[in-house]
Each structure stands twice: as structure tokens, then as C-alpha cells.
């Protein structure tokens, strides 16, 4: 995928072409397993490239919340898309970067169609969750164990991740003001000064 703020010198199409070239043996491109962790465009937008139609893929793993046959998944995606569009509209004029971050969360239907239905051959699709173990026997990885940490299917746990009614979304300017007014939980080594004098804090 590619982020809206990405500064790569290589177009995404050339990256896809390079990957397909690298996995081509005896004239046929093949991949044993494709894992798409989540829908964000900066992770999956490269799957809109039609070149993927030529690649034989054996297995595709996707999170359970992308399963089109799962009614709980459908409701969750509908809510997330509605929230992303609302945030994008809210920030469109005052904070375009935040608006773009919200749009990055929208379902990228063309890429998701490739992951759910595309590729050459007959790929097996597995929709995984933290609550259901996945197959561990993979070509070249006999006896390997794959631990899926999320997402959970527990609807109560999903609700706990949502903002409470007492919370609200902040613009990046408001968030920066809050960060500057509160003591940092991190030492100076984890602060980066930017041009306007604001401080960006991150934990490693």
C-alpha cells in the first residue's frame, strides 16, 4: 500500500511489478500465502493492480471482520465506514491531514475484491480472529505455530475500544495543545522537535 503522505520515489505499480517478478518461477508467478492484516489503504491499495490476476496464490488470510458472509462483520464495517466519512467531513476544511487519515480507514473495495476473490488459481480464504486458531502447517514452515493476536470477536471487547460519551475527537492542533500542557511520560530521548517548536512524543 501507500500512505497519502508517502514520499516514495517508486510508483506503486512498479513495486507490484517487482514483487510479481520476484515470485515468478518457470514463467508462472506463485505465492503460497498472502496475509492482509487490515483494510487501511496504506496496507492494501497495491492489490488494486490488475497484475495480481496473473499470480497463483494458494492461501489468503484476512481478519474475520472482512468476511462478507459474516453479519456481525458487515455491521461493524458499516459503522466504521460511517464514522470515517463523518470524521473526514468534519476535518475537511480545518484539518486536511486528519481528514485524509480518516479516509485511509475506509474499505478499499477494489483491493478487498482482489483479496477476497482475485488471483489466479483457486486460493483458499481463511478469515482469522484471536479467538480461533489458524492452520500452522505451511510450505517451508513445517511445525510452525501462528499466533493471531487480533481482532477479537468479543463484541463487548469491541465496544470497550470505542470512545465514551464523555470523550470527543480532537483536531491535531487541539491534540498538540493537550500534549504540550501535560507532563510527558517519556524522557527527552523520545522527543523530536519540529519546525514550529511543537514536540512530538513517541514510545519505542
PDB file of C-alpha atoms in Angstrom:
ATOM      1  CA  UNK A   1       0.000   0.000   0.000  1.00  0.00           C
ATOM      2  CA  UNK A   2       0.875   3.659   0.057  1.00  0.00           C
ATOM      3  CA  UNK A   3       0.177   6.376   2.614  1.00  0.00           C
ATOM      4  CA  UNK A   4      -1.280   9.713   1.490  1.00  0.00           C
ATOM      5  CA  UNK A   5       1.848  11.379   2.913  1.00  0.00           C
ATOM      6  CA  UNK A   6       4.143   8.814   1.301  1.00  0.00           C
ATOM      7  CA  UNK A   7       7.240  10.134  -0.419  1.00  0.00           C
ATOM      8  CA  UNK A   8       8.466   7.011  -2.196  1.00  0.00           C
ATOM      9  CA  UNK A   9      10.410   7.540  -5.406  1.00  0.00           C
ATOM     10  CA  UNK A  10       8.826   4.363  -6.808  1.00  0.00           C
ATOM     11  CA  UNK A  11       5.235   4.273  -8.116  1.00  0.00           C
ATOM     12  CA  UNK A  12       3.129   1.548  -6.515  1.00  0.00           C
ATOM     13  CA  UNK A  13       2.678  -0.151  -9.889  1.00  0.00           C
ATOM     14  CA  UNK A  14       6.441  -0.642 -10.196  1.00  0.00           C
ATOM     15  CA  UNK A  15       6.574  -2.088  -6.664  1.00  0.00           C
ATOM     16  CA  UNK A  16       3.842  -4.611  -7.570  1.00  0.00           C
ATOM     17  CA  UNK A  17       5.624  -5.481 -10.818  1.00  0.00           C
ATOM     18  CA  UNK A  18       8.855  -6.080  -8.882  1.00  0.00           C
ATOM     19  CA  UNK A  19       7.113  -8.385  -6.389  1.00  0.00           C
ATOM     20  CA  UNK A  20       5.452 -10.375  -9.177  1.00  0.00           C
ATOM     21  CA  UNK A  21       8.785 -10.680 -10.977  1.00  0.00           C
ATOM     22  CA  UNK A  22      10.495 -11.934  -7.813  1.00  0.00           C
ATOM     23  CA  UNK A  23       7.936 -14.713  -7.258  1.00  0.00           C
ATOM     24  CA  UNK A  24       7.912 -15.901 -10.881  1.00  0.00           C
ATOM     25  CA  UNK A  25       9.439 -19.349 -11.463  1.00  0.00           C
ATOM     26  CA  UNK A  26       9.367 -21.071 -14.861  1.00  0.00           C
ATOM     27  CA  UNK A  27       7.163 -18.323 -16.228  1.00  0.00           C
ATOM     28  CA  UNK A  28       4.447 -18.558 -13.559  1.00  0.00           C
ATOM     29  CA  UNK A  29       4.220 -16.193 -10.565  1.00  0.00           C
ATOM     30  CA  UNK A  30       3.247 -18.080  -7.383  1.00  0.00           C
ATOM     31  CA  UNK A  31       2.777 -17.139  -3.721  1.00  0.00           C
ATOM     32  CA  UNK A  32       1.994 -19.700  -1.002  1.00  0.00           C
ATOM     33  CA  UNK A  33       0.336 -17.326   1.445  1.00  0.00           C
ATOM     34  CA  UNK A  34      -0.924 -13.737   1.360  1.00  0.00           C
ATOM     35  CA  UNK A  35      -1.716 -12.184   4.758  1.00  0.00           C
ATOM     36  CA  UNK A  36      -3.653  -8.906   4.822  1.00  0.00           C
ATOM     37  CA  UNK A  37      -3.742  -7.692   8.422  1.00  0.00           C
ATOM     38  CA  UNK A  38      -6.268  -4.894   7.898  1.00  0.00           C
ATOM     39  CA  UNK A  39      -8.049  -2.773   5.318  1.00  0.00           C
ATOM     40  CA  UNK A  40      -6.163   0.545   5.540  1.00  0.00           C
ATOM     41  CA  UNK A  41      -5.199   1.837   2.114  1.00  0.00           C
ATOM     42  CA  UNK A  42      -1.560   2.255   3.115  1.00  0.00           C
ATOM     43  CA  UNK A  43      -1.502  -1.513   3.641  1.00  0.00           C
ATOM     44  CA  UNK A  44      -3.566  -2.942   0.758  1.00  0.00           C
ATOM     45  CA  UNK A  45      -4.047  -0.350  -2.013  1.00  0.00           C
ATOM     46  CA  UNK A  46      -1.424  -2.144  -4.137  1.00  0.00           C
ATOM     47  CA  UNK A  47      -3.891  -5.002  -4.606  1.00  0.00           C
ATOM     48  CA  UNK A  48      -5.897  -2.810  -6.985  1.00  0.00           C
ATOM     49  CA  UNK A  49      -3.224  -3.529  -9.614  1.00  0.00           C
ATOM     50  CA  UNK A  50      -4.541  -5.902 -12.342  1.00  0.00           C
ATOM     51  CA  UNK A  51      -1.168  -7.676 -12.411  1.00  0.00           C
ATOM     52  CA  UNK A  52      -2.304  -9.674  -9.362  1.00  0.00           C
ATOM     53  CA  UNK A  53      -4.753 -11.529 -11.630  1.00  0.00           C
ATOM     54  CA  UNK A  54      -1.741 -13.381 -13.073  1.00  0.00           C
ATOM     55  CA  UNK A  55      -0.391 -14.586  -9.694  1.00  0.00           C
ATOM     56  CA  UNK A  56      -1.273 -18.059  -8.431  1.00  0.00           C
ATOM     57  CA  UNK A  57      -1.961 -17.825  -4.696  1.00  0.00           C
ATOM     58  CA  UNK A  58      -2.593 -20.890  -2.541  1.00  0.00           C
ATOM     59  CA  UNK A  59      -3.976 -19.259   0.627  1.00  0.00           C
ATOM     60  CA  UNK A  60      -5.201 -15.822   1.711  1.00  0.00           C
ATOM     61  CA  UNK A  61      -5.634 -14.909   5.385  1.00  0.00           C
ATOM     62  CA  UNK A  62      -7.867 -11.977   6.279  1.00  0.00           C
ATOM     63  CA  UNK A  63      -9.280 -10.750   9.599  1.00  0.00           C
ATOM     64  CA  UNK A  64     -12.730 -12.093  10.456  1.00  0.00           C
ATOM     65  CA  UNK A  65     -14.164  -8.573  10.277  1.00  0.00           C
ATOM     66  CA  UNK A  66     -13.621  -8.598   6.487  1.00  0.00           C
ATOM     67  CA  UNK A  67     -15.735 -11.716   5.945  1.00  0.00           C
ATOM     68  CA  UNK A  68     -18.610 -10.658   3.633  1.00  0.00           C
ATOM     69  CA  UNK A  69     -20.710 -13.629   4.801  1.00  0.00           C
ATOM     70  CA  UNK A  70     -20.495 -12.695   8.492  1.00  0.00           C
ATOM     71  CA  UNK A  71     -23.421 -10.443   9.599  1.00  0.00           C
ATOM     72  CA  UNK A  72     -21.535  -9.109  12.651  1.00  0.00           C
ATOM     73  CA  UNK A  73     -18.628  -8.242  10.374  1.00  0.00           C
ATOM     74  CA  UNK A  74     -20.951  -6.425   7.958  1.00  0.00           C
ATOM     75  CA  UNK A  75     -22.460  -4.306  10.734  1.00  0.00           C
ATOM     76  CA  UNK A  76     -19.030  -3.435  12.124  1.00  0.00           C
ATOM     77  CA  UNK A  77     -17.664  -2.391   8.711  1.00  0.00           C
ATOM     78  CA  UNK A  78     -20.737  -0.262   8.026  1.00  0.00           C
ATOM     79  CA  UNK A  79     -20.284   1.585  11.344  1.00  0.00           C
ATOM     80  CA  UNK A  80     -16.554   2.085  10.803  1.00  0.00           C
ATOM     81  CA  UNK A  81     -17.056   3.435   7.283  1.00  0.00           C
ATOM     82  CA  UNK A  82     -19.778   5.821   8.505  1.00  0.00           C
ATOM     83  CA  UNK A  83     -17.504   7.079  11.292  1.00  0.00           C
ATOM     84  CA  UNK A  84     -14.583   7.552   8.882  1.00  0.00           C
ATOM     85  CA  UNK A  85     -16.718   9.563   6.456  1.00  0.00           C
ATOM     86  CA  UNK A  86     -18.100  11.699   9.299  1.00  0.00           C
ATOM     87  CA  UNK A  87     -14.589  12.455  10.563  1.00  0.00           C
ATOM     88  CA  UNK A  88     -13.368  13.236   7.045  1.00  0.00           C
ATOM     89  CA  UNK A  89     -16.190  15.727   6.534  1.00  0.00           C
ATOM     90  CA  UNK A  90     -15.615  17.249   9.974  1.00  0.00           C
ATOM     91  CA  UNK A  91     -11.930  17.906   9.284  1.00  0.00           C
ATOM     92  CA  UNK A  92     -12.045  18.546   5.517  1.00  0.00           C
ATOM     93  CA  UNK A  93     -11.670  22.323   5.766  1.00  0.00           C
ATOM     94  CA  UNK A  94      -9.909  22.849   9.096  1.00  0.00           C
ATOM     95  CA  UNK A  95      -7.509  19.908   9.186  1.00  0.00           C
ATOM     96  CA  UNK A  96      -6.996  18.170   5.798  1.00  0.00           C
ATOM     97  CA  UNK A  97      -4.346  15.786   7.155  1.00  0.00           C
ATOM     98  CA  UNK A  98      -6.762  14.408   9.751  1.00  0.00           C
ATOM     99  CA  UNK A  99      -9.423  14.118   7.045  1.00  0.00           C
ATOM    100  CA  UNK A 100      -7.039  12.040   4.935  1.00  0.00           C
ATOM    101  CA  UNK A 101      -6.222   9.804   7.901  1.00  0.00           C
ATOM    102  CA  UNK A 102      -9.937   9.127   8.331  1.00  0.00           C
ATOM    103  CA  UNK A 103     -10.357   8.318   4.621  1.00  0.00           C
ATOM    104  CA  UNK A 104      -7.421   5.913   4.861  1.00  0.00           C
ATOM    105  CA  UNK A 105      -9.656   3.767   7.110  1.00  0.00           C
ATOM    106  CA  UNK A 106     -12.403   3.316   4.521  1.00  0.00           C
ATOM    107  CA  UNK A 107     -12.876  -0.062   2.894  1.00  0.00           C
ATOM    108  CA  UNK A 108     -10.788  -0.116  -0.267  1.00  0.00           C
ATOM    109  CA  UNK A 109     -13.306  -2.173  -2.236  1.00  0.00           C
ATOM    110  CA  UNK A 110     -11.195  -2.823  -5.332  1.00  0.00           C
ATOM    111  CA  UNK A 111      -8.254  -4.089  -3.273  1.00  0.00           C
ATOM    112  CA  UNK A 112     -10.545  -6.090  -0.981  1.00  0.00           C
ATOM    113  CA  UNK A 113     -12.187  -7.704  -4.025  1.00  0.00           C
ATOM    114  CA  UNK A 114      -8.761  -8.947  -5.120  1.00  0.00           C
ATOM    115  CA  UNK A 115      -8.045 -10.308  -1.647  1.00  0.00           C
ATOM    116  CA  UNK A 116     -11.472 -11.934  -1.278  1.00  0.00           C
ATOM    117  CA  UNK A 117     -11.975 -13.238  -4.805  1.00  0.00           C
ATOM    118  CA  UNK A 118      -8.996 -12.488  -7.033  1.00  0.00           C
ATOM    119  CA  UNK A 119      -5.628 -14.020  -8.006  1.00  0.00           C
ATOM    120  CA  UNK A 120      -5.078 -16.862 -10.444  1.00  0.00           C
ATOM    121  CA  UNK A 121      -5.751 -20.431  -9.411  1.00  0.00           C
ATOM    122  CA  UNK A 122      -8.094 -21.357  -6.577  1.00  0.00           C
ATOM    123  CA  UNK A 123      -6.899 -19.596  -3.445  1.00  0.00           C
ATOM    124  CA  UNK A 124      -8.348 -20.734  -0.132  1.00  0.00           C
ATOM    125  CA  UNK A 125      -9.636 -17.855   2.026  1.00  0.00           C
ATOM    126  CA  UNK A 126      -9.376 -18.045   5.805  1.00  0.00           C
ATOM    127  CA  UNK A 127     -10.927 -15.335   7.992  1.00  0.00           C
ATOM    128  CA  UNK A 128      -8.977 -15.418  11.244  1.00  0.00           C
ATOM    129  CA  UNK A 129      -9.518 -13.995  14.708  1.00  0.00           C
ATOM    130  CA  UNK A 130      -7.814 -14.003  18.080  1.00  0.00           C
ATOM    131  CA  UNK A 131     -10.471 -16.456  19.254  1.00  0.00           C
ATOM    132  CA  UNK A 132      -9.930 -19.123  16.618  1.00  0.00           C
ATOM    133  CA  UNK A 133      -6.546 -20.761  15.900  1.00  0.00           C
ATOM    134  CA  UNK A 134      -5.349 -20.959  12.306  1.00  0.00           C
ATOM    135  CA  UNK A 135      -3.673 -23.788  10.430  1.00  0.00           C
ATOM    136  CA  UNK A 136       0.011 -23.991  11.308  1.00  0.00           C
ATOM    137  CA  UNK A 137       1.386 -26.272   8.592  1.00  0.00           C
ATOM    138  CA  UNK A 138       2.773 -24.088   5.801  1.00  0.00           C
ATOM    139  CA  UNK A 139       5.124 -24.920   2.924  1.00  0.00           C
ATOM    140  CA  UNK A 140       8.661 -24.392   4.188  1.00  0.00           C
ATOM    141  CA  UNK A 141       7.422 -23.871   7.754  1.00  0.00           C
ATOM    142  CA  UNK A 142       6.554 -27.355   8.958  1.00  0.00           C
ATOM    143  CA  UNK A 143       5.519 -27.417  12.586  1.00  0.00           C
ATOM    144  CA  UNK A 144       5.432 -23.630  12.803  1.00  0.00           C
ATOM    145  CA  UNK A 145       2.866 -22.018  15.079  1.00  0.00           C
ATOM    146  CA  UNK A 146       0.996 -18.888  14.051  1.00  0.00           C
ATOM    147  CA  UNK A 147      -0.416 -16.801  16.899  1.00  0.00           C
ATOM    148  CA  UNK A 148      -3.128 -14.362  15.852  1.00  0.00           C
ATOM    149  CA  UNK A 149      -3.341 -11.543  18.398  1.00  0.00           C
ATOM    150  CA  UNK A 150      -6.432  -9.876  16.981  1.00  0.00           C
ATOM    151  CA  UNK A 151      -9.016  -8.883  16.159  1.00  0.00           C
ATOM    152  CA  UNK A 152     -11.226 -10.442  18.795  1.00  0.00           C
ATOM    153  CA  UNK A 153     -14.801 -11.480  18.026  1.00  0.00           C
ATOM    154  CA  UNK A 154     -15.897 -10.474  21.537  1.00  0.00           C
ATOM    155  CA  UNK A 155     -18.462  -7.709  20.908  1.00  0.00           C
ATOM    156  CA  UNK A 156     -18.130  -6.434  24.486  1.00  0.00           C
ATOM    157  CA  UNK A 157     -14.380  -6.009  23.956  1.00  0.00           C
ATOM    158  CA  UNK A 158     -15.022  -4.179  20.675  1.00  0.00           C
ATOM    159  CA  UNK A 159     -17.435  -1.792  22.421  1.00  0.00           C
ATOM    160  CA  UNK A 160     -14.818  -1.049  25.089  1.00  0.00           C
ATOM    161  CA  UNK A 161     -12.465   0.228  22.362  1.00  0.00           C
ATOM    162  CA  UNK A 162     -14.925   2.928  21.275  1.00  0.00           C
ATOM    163  CA  UNK A 163     -14.805   6.448  22.771  1.00  0.00           C
ATOM    164  CA  UNK A 164     -17.188   7.012  25.662  1.00  0.00           C
ATOM    165  CA  UNK A 165     -19.808   9.761  25.505  1.00  0.00           C
ATOM    166  CA  UNK A 166     -17.567  11.894  27.708  1.00  0.00           C
ATOM    167  CA  UNK A 167     -14.781  11.780  25.111  1.00  0.00           C
ATOM    168  CA  UNK A 168     -14.537  13.588  21.807  1.00  0.00           C
ATOM    169  CA  UNK A 169     -12.312  13.696  18.747  1.00  0.00           C
ATOM    170  CA  UNK A 170      -9.613  16.382  18.772  1.00  0.00           C
ATOM    171  CA  UNK A 171      -8.143  18.250  15.846  1.00  0.00           C
ATOM    172  CA  UNK A 172      -4.374  17.846  15.512  1.00  0.00           C
ATOM    173  CA  UNK A 173      -3.995  21.432  16.794  1.00  0.00           C
ATOM    174  CA  UNK A 174      -6.116  20.702  19.878  1.00  0.00           C
ATOM    175  CA  UNK A 175      -4.285  17.418  20.474  1.00  0.00           C
ATOM    176  CA  UNK A 176      -0.931  19.209  20.229  1.00  0.00           C
ATOM    177  CA  UNK A 177      -2.097  21.761  22.795  1.00  0.00           C
ATOM    178  CA  UNK A 178      -3.134  18.998  25.193  1.00  0.00           C
ATOM    179  CA  UNK A 179       0.191  17.196  24.758  1.00  0.00           C
ATOM    180  CA  UNK A 180       2.185  20.382  25.388  1.00  0.00           C
ATOM    181  CA  UNK A 181       0.220  21.238  28.547  1.00  0.00           C
ATOM    182  CA  UNK A 182       0.636  17.838  30.221  1.00  0.00           C
ATOM    183  CA  UNK A 183       3.850  16.304  31.559  1.00  0.00           C
ATOM    184  CA  UNK A 184       5.369  13.781  29.200  1.00  0.00           C
ATOM    185  CA  UNK A 185       5.504  10.140  30.319  1.00  0.00           C
ATOM    186  CA  UNK A 186       8.653   9.762  28.201  1.00  0.00           C
ATOM    187  CA  UNK A 187      12.184  11.054  28.628  1.00  0.00           C
ATOM    188  CA  UNK A 188      13.845  13.672  26.425  1.00  0.00           C
ATOM    189  CA  UNK A 189      15.391  10.935  24.288  1.00  0.00           C
ATOM    190  CA  UNK A 190      11.924  10.136  22.942  1.00  0.00           C
ATOM    191  CA  UNK A 191      11.007  13.686  21.908  1.00  0.00           C
ATOM    192  CA  UNK A 192      11.503  15.139  18.444  1.00  0.00           C
ATOM    193  CA  UNK A 193      11.368  18.889  17.906  1.00  0.00           C
ATOM    194  CA  UNK A 194       9.649  20.038  14.725  1.00  0.00           C
ATOM    195  CA  UNK A 195       9.906  23.339  12.908  1.00  0.00           C
ATOM    196  CA  UNK A 196       7.114  25.199  14.710  1.00  0.00           C
ATOM    197  CA  UNK A 197       8.543  24.350  18.120  1.00  0.00           C
ATOM    198  CA  UNK A 198       5.917  21.742  18.894  1.00  0.00           C
ATOM    199  CA  UNK A 199       7.016  18.460  20.405  1.00  0.00           C
ATOM    200  CA  UNK A 200       6.158  15.042  19.028  1.00  0.00           C
ATOM    201  CA  UNK A 201       6.289  12.262  21.617  1.00  0.00           C
ATOM    202  CA  UNK A 202       6.536   8.579  20.851  1.00  0.00           C
ATOM    203  CA  UNK A 203       7.363   5.413  22.736  1.00  0.00           C
ATOM    204  CA  UNK A 204       9.639   2.760  21.307  1.00  0.00           C
TER     205      UNK A 204
END
